Structure formats: C-alpha cells, structure tokens
Amino acid sequence: MPDRVKCLHVLIAHSLAKGPGLNPFGDEALALLAAEPRTAATLVAGQWR
C-alpha cells in the first residue's frame, strides 16, 4: 500500500490496479461503491470485501 496517501481516488485506483487484498482502505472504499446501484454494472459487490 502506498505511504501517506490521503485521497480516496488514489486508494481506489491502487486497489483497482493491484487487486483486492493488498490495500484495505481502497478495498473498503470499493466495497462501499459496489453497494451503490449506480455502479452495479461496473463493480462486483462481493469482490472487494
């Protein structure tokens, strides 16, 4: 996980690039986004928890 990153968009991008399990903050943000109906076609709900 990158050191000293405060922006959620950077954490999300890191999780998307490296895959689930490496960046817990990015994974959690993606899990919250995956629960939104607007992102149902983009993110798989159970993949990021």
Coordinates of C-alpha atoms in Angstrom, one line a residue:
M1 CA 0.0 0.0 0.0
P2 CA 1.4 3.5 -0.8
D3 CA 2.6 5.5 2.2
R4 CA 0.9 8.8 3.2
V5 CA -1.9 8.8 0.7
K6 CA -5.0 10.8 1.8
C7 CA -7.1 10.9 -1.3
L8 CA -9.7 8.2 -1.7
H9 CA -9.4 8.3 -5.5
V10 CA -5.8 7.3 -5.2
L11 CA -6.5 4.5 -2.8
I12 CA -9.3 3.2 -5.1
A13 CA -7.0 3.4 -8.2
H14 CA -4.3 1.4 -6.3
S15 CA -6.8 -1.3 -5.3
L16 CA -8.2 -1.5 -8.9
A17 CA -4.6 -1.7 -10.3
K18 CA -3.2 -4.3 -7.8
G19 CA -6.4 -6.3 -7.0
P20 CA -8.2 -7.0 -3.7
G21 CA -6.4 -7.8 -0.5
L22 CA -3.4 -5.5 -0.8
N23 CA -4.9 -2.1 0.1
P24 CA -7.6 -2.4 2.9
F25 CA -8.6 1.3 2.6
G26 CA -9.0 1.1 -1.1
D27 CA -10.9 -2.2 -0.9
E28 CA -13.3 -0.8 1.7
A29 CA -14.0 2.3 -0.5
L30 CA -14.6 0.0 -3.5
A31 CA -16.9 -2.2 -1.4
L32 CA -19.0 0.9 -0.5
L33 CA -19.1 1.9 -4.1
A34 CA -20.0 -1.6 -5.2
A35 CA -23.1 -1.4 -3.0
E36 CA -24.4 1.6 -4.9
P37 CA -27.0 0.8 -7.6
R38 CA -25.3 3.2 -10.0
T39 CA -22.1 1.2 -10.0
A40 CA -23.7 -2.3 -10.3
A41 CA -22.6 -2.6 -13.9
T42 CA -19.0 -1.6 -13.1
L43 CA -18.1 -3.3 -9.8
V44 CA -18.9 -6.7 -8.4
A45 CA -20.4 -6.3 -4.9
G46 CA -18.7 -9.2 -3.1
Q47 CA -15.3 -8.9 -4.8
W48 CA -13.9 -6.1 -2.6
R49 CA -14.8 -7.2 1.0

